[in-house]
mmCIF file of C-alpha atoms and ligand atoms in Angstrom:
data_model
loop_
_atom_site.group_PDB
_atom_site.id
_atom_site.type_symbol
_atom_site.label_atom_id
_atom_site.label_comp_id
_atom_site.label_asym_id
_atom_site.label_seq_id
_atom_site.Cartn_x
_atom_site.Cartn_y
_atom_site.Cartn_z
ATOM 1 C CA MET N 1 24.017 81.803 -136.301
ATOM 2 C CA HIS N 2 22.050 84.521 -136.753
ATOM 3 C CA HIS N 3 20.643 86.986 -134.860
ATOM 4 C CA ILE N 4 17.179 89.125 -135.499
ATOM 5 C CA GLU N 5 16.682 92.747 -134.470
ATOM 6 C CA VAL N 6 13.366 94.909 -134.357
ATOM 7 C CA GLU N 7 13.398 98.357 -135.965
ATOM 8 C CA ARG N 8 10.134 100.642 -135.891
ATOM 9 C CA ARG N 9 12.063 103.680 -137.385
ATOM 10 C CA MET N 10 14.472 102.755 -140.049
ATOM 11 C CA ALA N 11 17.988 104.408 -140.748
ATOM 12 C CA GLU N 12 19.168 105.373 -144.067
ATOM 13 C CA LYS N 13 21.934 102.861 -143.796
ATOM 14 C CA ASP N 14 19.441 100.085 -142.583
ATOM 15 C CA ILE N 15 17.389 100.854 -145.405
ATOM 16 C CA ALA N 16 20.407 100.562 -147.973
ATOM 17 C CA ALA N 17 21.269 97.205 -146.595
ATOM 18 C CA ILE N 18 17.946 95.982 -146.887
ATOM 19 C CA ALA N 19 17.477 97.201 -150.474
ATOM 20 C CA ASN N 20 20.698 95.516 -151.318
ATOM 21 C CA LEU N 21 19.486 92.207 -150.075
ATOM 22 C CA LEU N 22 16.054 92.687 -151.799
ATOM 23 C CA HIS N 23 18.120 93.485 -154.990
ATOM 24 C CA ILE N 24 19.957 90.348 -154.522
ATOM 25 C CA ALA N 25 17.094 88.058 -153.844
ATOM 26 C CA ALA N 26 14.893 89.938 -156.836
ATOM 27 C CA ASP N 27 17.826 88.830 -159.444
ATOM 28 C CA ALA N 28 17.980 84.793 -157.747
ATOM 29 C CA ASP N 29 13.973 85.019 -157.731
ATOM 30 C CA GLY N 30 13.001 86.879 -161.156
ATOM 31 C CA HIS N 31 10.367 89.417 -159.058
ATOM 32 C CA PRO N 32 10.620 91.630 -156.223
ATOM 33 C CA PRO N 33 10.637 90.081 -153.325
ATOM 34 C CA LEU N 34 8.386 93.135 -151.078
ATOM 35 C CA GLY N 35 5.038 93.987 -152.230
ATOM 36 C CA GLU N 36 4.728 97.621 -153.192
ATOM 37 C CA HIS N 37 2.689 98.780 -150.366
ATOM 38 C CA LYS N 38 5.777 97.466 -147.893
ATOM 39 C CA TRP N 39 8.678 98.737 -150.248
ATOM 40 C CA LEU N 40 6.978 102.518 -149.841
ATOM 41 C CA ASP N 41 6.785 101.852 -145.797
ATOM 42 C CA LEU N 42 10.156 100.863 -145.815
ATOM 43 C CA VAL N 43 11.754 103.526 -148.099
ATOM 44 C CA HIS N 44 9.930 106.173 -146.277
ATOM 45 C CA GLY N 45 11.394 104.955 -143.057
ATOM 46 C CA GLY N 46 8.160 102.952 -141.706
ATOM 47 C CA ARG N 47 4.898 104.381 -140.421
ATOM 48 C CA SER N 48 2.980 103.687 -137.284
ATOM 49 C CA GLY N 49 2.021 100.277 -137.366
ATOM 50 C CA PHE N 50 5.129 98.872 -138.710
ATOM 51 C CA SER N 51 8.123 96.868 -137.586
ATOM 52 C CA GLY N 52 10.926 95.665 -139.502
ATOM 53 C CA PHE N 53 13.070 92.461 -138.866
ATOM 54 C CA VAL N 54 16.245 92.510 -139.539
ATOM 55 C CA ALA N 55 18.558 88.829 -139.444
ATOM 56 C CA ARG N 56 21.920 89.611 -139.450
ATOM 57 C CA ASP N 57 24.869 87.267 -139.437
ATOM 58 C CA ASP N 58 27.750 87.168 -137.325
ATOM 59 C CA HIS N 59 29.662 89.783 -139.634
ATOM 60 C CA ARG N 60 26.534 91.900 -139.177
ATOM 61 C CA ARG N 61 25.558 91.310 -142.797
ATOM 62 C CA VAL N 62 21.819 91.524 -143.699
ATOM 63 C CA VAL N 63 20.799 87.785 -144.421
ATOM 64 C CA GLY N 64 16.995 88.080 -144.435
ATOM 65 C CA TYR N 65 14.511 90.729 -143.522
ATOM 66 C CA ALA N 66 10.635 90.674 -142.613
ATOM 67 C CA HIS N 67 7.939 93.322 -143.106
ATOM 68 C CA LEU N 68 5.079 93.721 -140.500
ATOM 69 C CA SER N 69 2.665 96.085 -141.172
ATOM 70 C CA ARG N 70 -1.010 96.792 -139.309
ATOM 71 C CA GLY N 71 -3.600 97.004 -141.720
ATOM 72 C CA SER N 72 -7.325 98.291 -140.542
ATOM 73 C CA ALA N 73 -8.510 94.629 -140.292
ATOM 74 C CA ASN N 74 -5.150 92.287 -140.634
ATOM 75 C CA TRP N 75 -1.561 92.463 -140.085
ATOM 76 C CA GLY N 76 0.386 91.880 -143.370
ATOM 77 C CA LEU N 77 3.657 90.239 -143.341
ATOM 78 C CA GLU N 78 6.465 89.225 -146.005
ATOM 79 C CA VAL N 79 9.544 87.985 -145.694
ATOM 80 C CA VAL N 80 12.952 87.542 -147.491
ATOM 81 C CA VAL N 81 15.928 85.436 -147.105
ATOM 82 C CA HIS N 82 19.153 85.699 -148.784
ATOM 83 C CA PRO N 83 19.520 83.264 -151.552
ATOM 84 C CA SER N 84 22.906 81.673 -149.849
ATOM 85 C CA TYR N 85 20.517 80.767 -146.581
ATOM 86 C CA ARG N 86 17.695 78.900 -147.815
ATOM 87 C CA GLU N 87 18.468 75.285 -147.580
ATOM 88 C CA PRO N 88 15.888 73.302 -145.621
ATOM 89 C CA ASP N 89 17.771 73.309 -142.338
ATOM 90 C CA ASP N 90 18.380 77.088 -142.668
ATOM 91 C CA PRO N 91 16.203 78.885 -139.694
ATOM 92 C CA ILE N 92 16.089 82.310 -141.158
ATOM 93 C CA GLY N 93 12.763 82.387 -142.492
ATOM 94 C CA THR N 94 11.137 80.355 -139.925
ATOM 95 C CA ASP N 95 12.781 82.547 -136.991
ATOM 96 C CA LEU N 96 11.704 85.862 -139.072
ATOM 97 C CA VAL N 97 8.287 84.751 -138.983
ATOM 98 C CA ARG N 98 8.177 83.644 -135.740
ATOM 99 C CA ALA N 99 9.704 87.097 -134.410
ATOM 100 C CA ALA N 100 7.238 88.988 -136.266
ATOM 101 C CA LEU N 101 4.211 86.751 -134.494
ATOM 102 C CA ALA N 102 5.472 87.518 -131.308
ATOM 103 C CA GLU N 103 5.193 91.131 -132.197
ATOM 104 C CA VAL N 104 1.619 90.710 -133.188
ATOM 105 C CA ALA N 105 0.953 88.870 -129.865
ATOM 106 C CA ALA N 106 2.755 91.635 -128.051
ATOM 107 C CA GLU N 107 0.465 93.948 -129.963
ATOM 108 C CA GLY N 108 -2.577 92.791 -128.676
ATOM 109 C CA GLY N 109 -2.986 89.734 -131.816
ATOM 110 C CA GLY N 110 -5.169 89.829 -134.752
ATOM 111 C CA HIS N 111 -5.295 88.188 -138.225
ATOM 112 C CA VAL N 112 -2.085 87.776 -140.070
ATOM 113 C CA HIS N 113 -1.687 87.645 -143.769
ATOM 114 C CA LEU N 114 2.149 86.551 -144.659
ATOM 115 C CA TRP N 115 2.153 86.896 -148.478
ATOM 116 C CA VAL N 116 4.709 84.976 -150.711
ATOM 117 C CA ALA N 117 5.042 85.395 -154.652
ATOM 118 C CA LYS N 118 5.651 81.943 -156.564
ATOM 119 C CA PRO N 119 5.149 79.806 -153.213
ATOM 120 C CA THR N 120 7.309 76.386 -152.771
ATOM 121 C CA PRO N 121 7.290 73.821 -150.603
ATOM 122 C CA ALA N 122 9.762 75.588 -148.626
ATOM 123 C CA HIS N 123 7.337 78.412 -147.935
ATOM 124 C CA ASP N 124 4.669 76.044 -146.943
ATOM 125 C CA ALA N 125 7.393 74.697 -144.369
ATOM 126 C CA VAL N 126 8.183 77.772 -143.038
ATOM 127 C CA ALA N 127 4.340 78.899 -142.814
ATOM 128 C CA HIS N 128 3.294 75.340 -141.140
ATOM 129 C CA ALA N 129 5.975 75.622 -138.979
ATOM 130 C CA ASN N 130 4.502 78.979 -137.422
ATOM 131 C CA GLY N 131 1.005 77.512 -137.387
ATOM 132 C CA LEU N 132 -0.320 79.429 -140.531
ATOM 133 C CA THR N 133 -2.421 77.999 -143.242
ATOM 134 C CA GLN N 134 -2.967 78.342 -147.169
ATOM 135 C CA GLY N 135 -5.564 81.594 -147.658
ATOM 136 C CA ARG N 136 -5.879 83.928 -150.283
ATOM 137 C CA GLU N 137 -4.542 83.813 -153.707
ATOM 138 C CA LEU N 138 -3.397 86.696 -156.125
ATOM 139 C CA LEU N 139 -3.178 85.913 -159.849
ATOM 140 C CA GLN N 140 -0.428 87.946 -161.818
ATOM 141 C CA MET N 141 -2.292 87.737 -165.484
ATOM 142 C CA ARG N 142 -0.354 88.931 -168.863
ATOM 143 C CA ARG N 143 -1.012 89.329 -171.928
ATOM 144 C CA LYS N 144 0.596 90.221 -175.167
ATOM 145 C CA LEU N 145 0.235 93.704 -176.532
ATOM 146 C CA PRO N 146 -1.514 95.526 -178.380
ATOM 147 C CA VAL N 147 -4.990 93.939 -178.494
ATOM 148 C CA GLU N 148 -6.084 93.429 -181.759
ATOM 149 C CA GLY N 149 -9.679 93.065 -182.961
ATOM 150 C CA MET N 150 -10.975 95.350 -179.889
ATOM 151 C CA ALA N 151 -10.423 99.038 -179.157
ATOM 152 C CA SER N 152 -11.842 100.953 -176.497
ATOM 153 C CA THR N 153 -14.519 103.420 -177.486
ATOM 154 C CA ILE N 154 -14.833 105.969 -174.546
ATOM 155 C CA GLY N 155 -13.602 109.335 -173.408
ATOM 156 C CA VAL N 156 -10.800 109.343 -170.887
ATOM 157 C CA ARG N 157 -8.641 112.111 -169.868
ATOM 158 C CA ALA N 158 -5.605 112.032 -167.608
ATOM 159 C CA PHE N 159 -5.801 112.683 -163.785
ATOM 160 C CA ARG N 160 -5.171 115.715 -162.191
ATOM 161 C CA PRO N 161 -2.673 115.833 -159.374
ATOM 162 C CA GLY N 162 -3.867 118.042 -156.642
ATOM 163 C CA GLU N 163 -7.538 118.140 -157.797
ATOM 164 C CA ASP N 164 -8.779 114.701 -158.716
ATOM 165 C CA GLU N 165 -7.577 113.002 -155.165
ATOM 166 C CA ALA N 166 -10.736 113.501 -153.044
ATOM 167 C CA ASP N 167 -13.148 112.427 -155.832
ATOM 168 C CA TRP N 168 -11.001 109.750 -157.072
ATOM 169 C CA LEU N 169 -10.696 108.069 -153.428
ATOM 170 C CA GLU N 170 -14.124 107.979 -152.892
ATOM 171 C CA VAL N 171 -15.028 106.404 -156.201
ATOM 172 C CA ASN N 172 -12.182 103.595 -155.510
ATOM 173 C CA ASN N 173 -12.738 103.083 -152.028
ATOM 174 C CA ARG N 174 -16.798 102.647 -152.755
ATOM 175 C CA ALA N 175 -15.764 100.362 -155.640
ATOM 176 C CA PHE N 176 -13.487 98.115 -154.022
ATOM 177 C CA GLY N 177 -15.752 97.945 -150.675
ATOM 178 C CA GLY N 178 -14.317 95.995 -147.734
ATOM 179 C CA HIS N 179 -11.276 94.865 -149.750
ATOM 180 C CA PRO N 180 -8.301 94.513 -147.508
ATOM 181 C CA GLU N 181 -5.490 96.625 -149.431
ATOM 182 C CA GLN N 182 -7.597 98.575 -151.898
ATOM 183 C CA GLY N 183 -10.983 99.267 -150.138
ATOM 184 C CA ALA N 184 -9.093 101.983 -147.561
ATOM 185 C CA TRP N 185 -7.001 104.331 -149.340
ATOM 186 C CA ASP N 186 -6.595 107.801 -147.857
ATOM 187 C CA LEU N 187 -5.128 111.039 -148.865
ATOM 188 C CA GLU N 188 -1.356 109.657 -147.708
ATOM 189 C CA THR N 189 -1.546 106.367 -149.884
ATOM 190 C CA ILE N 190 -2.176 108.039 -153.303
ATOM 191 C CA LYS N 191 0.105 111.012 -152.441
ATOM 192 C CA LEU N 192 2.865 108.374 -151.692
ATOM 193 C CA ARG N 193 2.375 107.133 -154.935
ATOM 194 C CA GLU N 194 2.444 110.200 -156.849
ATOM 195 C CA SER N 195 5.666 110.893 -155.547
ATOM 196 C CA GLU N 196 7.005 107.841 -156.873
ATOM 197 C CA PRO N 197 9.449 108.141 -160.113
ATOM 198 C CA TRP N 198 7.027 106.183 -161.912
ATOM 199 C CA PHE N 199 4.182 108.084 -161.505
ATOM 200 C CA ASP N 200 2.799 109.545 -164.828
ATOM 201 C CA PRO N 201 -0.844 111.043 -164.788
ATOM 202 C CA GLN N 202 -0.858 110.735 -168.705
ATOM 203 C CA GLY N 203 -1.449 106.766 -167.990
ATOM 204 C CA PHE N 204 -3.923 107.476 -165.186
ATOM 205 C CA LEU N 205 -6.855 107.363 -167.218
ATOM 206 C CA VAL N 206 -10.104 108.805 -165.839
ATOM 207 C CA HIS N 207 -13.487 108.441 -167.304
ATOM 208 C CA GLN N 208 -16.392 110.802 -166.309
ATOM 209 C CA ILE N 209 -20.125 110.575 -166.094
ATOM 210 C CA GLY N 210 -22.248 113.672 -165.652
ATOM 211 C CA GLY N 211 -19.364 115.741 -164.369
ATOM 212 C CA ARG N 212 -18.318 112.796 -161.808
ATOM 213 C CA ILE N 213 -15.479 110.185 -161.915
ATOM 214 C CA ALA N 214 -17.224 107.110 -163.331
ATOM 215 C CA GLY N 215 -14.293 104.934 -163.165
ATOM 216 C CA SER N 216 -10.372 104.989 -163.871
ATOM 217 C CA CYS N 217 -8.013 103.106 -165.170
ATOM 218 C CA TRP N 218 -4.061 103.975 -163.684
ATOM 219 C CA THR N 219 -1.608 102.266 -165.434
ATOM 220 C CA LYS N 220 2.098 101.889 -164.157
ATOM 221 C CA VAL N 221 5.204 101.235 -166.048
ATOM 222 C CA HIS N 222 7.846 98.927 -164.632
ATOM 223 C CA ALA N 223 11.186 99.530 -165.957
ATOM 224 C CA ASP N 224 12.186 95.935 -166.594
ATOM 225 C CA GLU N 225 14.154 94.726 -169.274
ATOM 226 C CA PRO N 226 11.852 94.733 -171.717
ATOM 227 C CA PRO N 227 9.318 97.227 -169.713
ATOM 228 C CA ILE N 228 5.809 95.636 -168.635
ATOM 229 C CA GLY N 229 2.808 97.802 -168.402
ATOM 230 C CA GLU N 230 0.823 97.033 -165.331
ATOM 231 C CA ILE N 231 -3.118 97.653 -164.829
ATOM 232 C CA TYR N 232 -2.308 99.045 -161.592
ATOM 233 C CA VAL N 233 -5.809 99.746 -160.325
ATOM 234 C CA ILE N 234 -9.099 99.918 -162.087
ATOM 235 C CA SER N 235 -12.375 100.930 -160.711
ATOM 236 C CA VAL N 236 -15.662 101.712 -161.720
ATOM 237 C CA ASP N 237 -18.027 103.318 -159.405
ATOM 238 C CA PRO N 238 -20.684 100.853 -158.354
ATOM 239 C CA ASP N 239 -23.729 103.282 -159.606
ATOM 240 C CA PHE N 240 -21.817 102.222 -163.328
ATOM 241 C CA GLN N 241 -20.732 98.836 -163.167
ATOM 242 C CA GLY N 242 -21.841 96.286 -165.104
ATOM 243 C CA ARG N 243 -22.461 98.549 -168.096
ATOM 244 C CA GLY N 244 -19.046 97.815 -170.151
ATOM 245 C CA LEU N 245 -16.877 100.249 -168.633
ATOM 246 C CA GLY N 246 -14.539 98.316 -166.829
ATOM 247 C CA LYS N 247 -13.712 96.457 -170.186
ATOM 248 C CA GLU N 248 -13.933 99.597 -172.075
ATOM 249 C CA LEU N 249 -11.296 101.235 -169.011
ATOM 250 C CA VAL N 250 -8.844 98.419 -169.383
ATOM 251 C CA LEU N 251 -8.724 98.625 -173.290
ATOM 252 C CA ALA N 252 -7.946 102.457 -172.720
ATOM 253 C CA GLY N 253 -5.131 101.657 -170.369
ATOM 254 C CA LEU N 254 -3.769 98.868 -172.471
ATOM 255 C CA GLU N 255 -4.162 101.062 -175.586
ATOM 256 C CA HIS N 256 -1.697 103.830 -173.618
ATOM 257 C CA LEU N 257 0.487 101.061 -172.937
ATOM 258 C CA ALA N 258 0.903 99.749 -176.258
ATOM 259 C CA GLY N 259 1.380 103.404 -177.321
ATOM 260 C CA LYS N 260 4.468 103.496 -175.480
ATOM 261 C CA ASP N 261 5.861 100.472 -177.388
ATOM 262 C CA ILE N 262 5.161 98.159 -174.168
ATOM 263 C CA GLU N 263 4.367 94.710 -175.303
ATOM 264 C CA THR N 264 3.417 92.975 -172.299
ATOM 265 C CA GLY N 265 0.346 94.138 -169.887
ATOM 266 C CA MET N 266 0.077 92.553 -166.461
ATOM 267 C CA LEU N 267 -2.213 93.026 -163.751
ATOM 268 C CA TYR N 268 -2.884 91.310 -160.221
ATOM 269 C CA VAL N 269 -6.234 89.990 -159.649
ATOM 270 C CA ASP N 270 -7.359 88.210 -156.240
ATOM 271 C CA ALA N 271 -8.351 84.873 -157.637
ATOM 272 C CA ALA N 272 -11.586 84.950 -155.712
ATOM 273 C CA ASN N 273 -12.490 88.115 -157.778
ATOM 274 C CA VAL N 274 -14.866 86.404 -160.213
ATOM 275 C CA GLY N 275 -15.885 89.492 -161.979
ATOM 276 C CA ALA N 276 -12.714 90.826 -162.224
ATOM 277 C CA VAL N 277 -11.136 87.691 -163.729
ATOM 278 C CA ALA N 278 -13.646 86.897 -166.131
ATOM 279 C CA LEU N 279 -13.560 90.356 -167.394
ATOM 280 C CA TYR N 280 -9.549 89.547 -167.815
ATOM 281 C CA GLU N 281 -9.906 86.442 -169.433
ATOM 282 C CA LYS N 282 -12.443 87.961 -171.775
ATOM 283 C CA LEU N 283 -9.629 90.450 -172.491
ATOM 284 C CA GLY N 284 -7.225 87.752 -173.331
ATOM 285 C CA PHE N 285 -5.366 87.706 -169.935
ATOM 286 C CA GLU N 286 -3.977 84.755 -168.980
ATOM 287 C CA VAL N 287 -2.486 83.634 -165.463
ATOM 288 C CA ASP N 288 1.158 83.842 -165.419
ATOM 289 C CA HIS N 289 1.669 82.977 -161.685
ATOM 290 C CA VAL N 290 -0.078 82.981 -157.936
ATOM 291 C CA ASP N 291 1.033 84.705 -155.388
ATOM 292 C CA ARG N 292 -0.082 83.073 -151.780
ATOM 293 C CA ALA N 293 -1.342 84.448 -148.478
ATOM 294 C CA TYR N 294 -0.930 82.274 -145.434
ATOM 295 C CA VAL N 295 -3.246 83.019 -142.489
ATOM 296 C CA GLY N 296 -3.434 82.660 -139.179
ATOM 297 C CA ASP N 297 -5.008 83.826 -136.130
ATOM 298 C CA VAL N 298 -2.449 85.103 -133.440
ATOM 299 C CA PRO N 299 -3.840 85.727 -130.150
ATOM 300 C CA ALA N 300 -2.719 88.370 -127.836
ATOM 301 C CA ALA N 301 -0.040 87.823 -125.082
ATOM 302 C CA PRO N 302 -0.934 87.836 -121.544
ATOM 303 C CA SER N 303 0.285 91.149 -120.268
HETATM 304 C C1 COA Z 401 -13.909 94.689 -161.894
HETATM 305 C C2 COA Z 401 -14.866 96.042 -162.443
HETATM 306 C C3 COA Z 401 -13.586 97.250 -162.787
HETATM 307 C C4 COA Z 401 -15.404 95.735 -163.798
HETATM 308 O O1 COA Z 401 -15.979 96.725 -164.289
HETATM 309 P P1 COA Z 401 -17.741 96.796 -165.035
HETATM 310 O O2 COA Z 401 -17.735 98.129 -165.568
HETATM 311 O O3 COA Z 401 -18.316 96.241 -163.517
HETATM 312 O O4 COA Z 401 -17.588 95.559 -165.881
HETATM 313 P P2 COA Z 401 -17.503 95.186 -167.392
HETATM 314 O O5 COA Z 401 -19.276 95.996 -167.429
HETATM 315 O O6 COA Z 401 -17.111 96.413 -168.154
HETATM 316 O O7 COA Z 401 -17.952 94.008 -167.759
HETATM 317 C C5 COA Z 401 -16.955 93.444 -168.380
HETATM 318 C C6 COA Z 401 -17.039 91.906 -168.787
HETATM 319 O O8 COA Z 401 -16.727 91.018 -167.463
HETATM 320 C C7 COA Z 401 -18.108 90.515 -167.282
HETATM 321 N N1 COA Z 401 -18.268 90.627 -166.026
HETATM 322 C C8 COA Z 401 -18.253 91.731 -165.099
HETATM 323 N N2 COA Z 401 -18.326 91.045 -163.831
HETATM 324 C C9 COA Z 401 -18.533 89.937 -163.667
HETATM 325 C C10 COA Z 401 -19.088 88.540 -163.070
HETATM 326 N N3 COA Z 401 -19.299 89.157 -161.443
HETATM 327 N N4 COA Z 401 -19.268 87.459 -163.091
HETATM 328 C C11 COA Z 401 -18.945 86.980 -164.507
HETATM 329 N N5 COA Z 401 -18.577 88.068 -165.594
HETATM 330 C C12 COA Z 401 -18.166 89.391 -165.285
HETATM 331 C C13 COA Z 401 -19.071 91.004 -167.740
HETATM 332 O O9 COA Z 401 -19.819 89.833 -168.392
HETATM 333 C C14 COA Z 401 -18.446 91.619 -169.272
HETATM 334 O O10 COA Z 401 -18.182 90.630 -170.433
HETATM 335 P P3 COA Z 401 -19.348 91.128 -171.740
HETATM 336 O O11 COA Z 401 -18.639 92.178 -172.237
HETATM 337 O O12 COA Z 401 -18.683 89.978 -172.746
HETATM 338 O O13 COA Z 401 -20.494 91.008 -171.455
HETATM 339 C C15 COA Z 401 -15.541 96.703 -161.511
HETATM 340 O O14 COA Z 401 -16.727 95.797 -161.222
HETATM 341 C C16 COA Z 401 -15.210 97.191 -160.225
HETATM 342 O O15 COA Z 401 -14.739 98.334 -160.047
HETATM 343 N N6 COA Z 401 -14.999 96.158 -159.168
HETATM 344 C C17 COA Z 401 -14.400 96.535 -158.057
HETATM 345 C C18 COA Z 401 -12.749 96.775 -158.185
HETATM 346 C C19 COA Z 401 -12.275 95.716 -158.402
HETATM 347 O O16 COA Z 401 -12.389 94.521 -158.258
HETATM 348 N N7 COA Z 401 -11.222 95.692 -159.276
HETATM 349 C C20 COA Z 401 -10.522 95.228 -160.143
HETATM 350 C C21 COA Z 401 -9.282 94.401 -159.093
HETATM 351 S S1 COA Z 401 -8.147 93.797 -159.805
#
């Protein structure tokens, strides 16, 4: 038996119990079960528009967790179930999604994205049982480092925390336009990341043209064993796109990572972002795995 509790502000001890579940799931699955945006929301106790759904067994052990957050246009949902409770007849995943969708309905309804890393038929079943269908896919692409036979030829400098945020946000949000997760960053979004232990301005490379930021390549080192170097955010000002800058910036980012003796470069890209996927393929990246969004429109609950 299990029951589900809804939390809108997380207490330290709940965060610790959920973090423990996430570690167990990460060990079993070989990848972090919660995307970074949601993980940051969680460890900071939740922001407005956040709800956590905690499934506990009869001994109050955390056996599942769903994280629901309201974005500017969509609701984002991620669910993790303890590896011991994943038999086809275990209802925890389905119940967590149902509870989260009921909350969406109670909050006025809307478009929902349930994100799943490395989806399986079990994820299909949970999504379909809740009326969600297959939607966007995110590719995780990788390549070996260092890159041989290609070198970046542009000048870059390190990002300057406390000085560059406003200019960078403007370029990034313009470059990403209507992108649901990347196109509406604000000062809080970037400051949260600057406060993370992995943040290193030396790996956040900025290229200027005529005194303004024309593009940037922000890298992130994942302290896995062996470490993996991510092209974390790459954007070129629309005024300067299509002139080879994106390629130069990715190369500069990969050179920075290789200089730290990192042997694998990695990035996430929306499968529908044909321009970016073409760029990465030209730079030797190959698809490692796919993350999938299950989507649906939830009507508002009658008041
Ligand atoms: C993706 C992005 C960084 C590319 O930067 P860019 O400066 O426009 O790209 P480049 O001019 O360096 O193009 C590099 C290569 O990709 C190819 N490419 C770029 N856009 C393409 C498109 N729409 N279709 C096919 N190929 C494309 C180019 O042909 C070029 O190959 P070549 O060197 O053999 O000619 C930039 O368009 C951008 O900021 N987009 C918005 C943000 C974004 O989507 N970021 C990536 C998220 S993962």
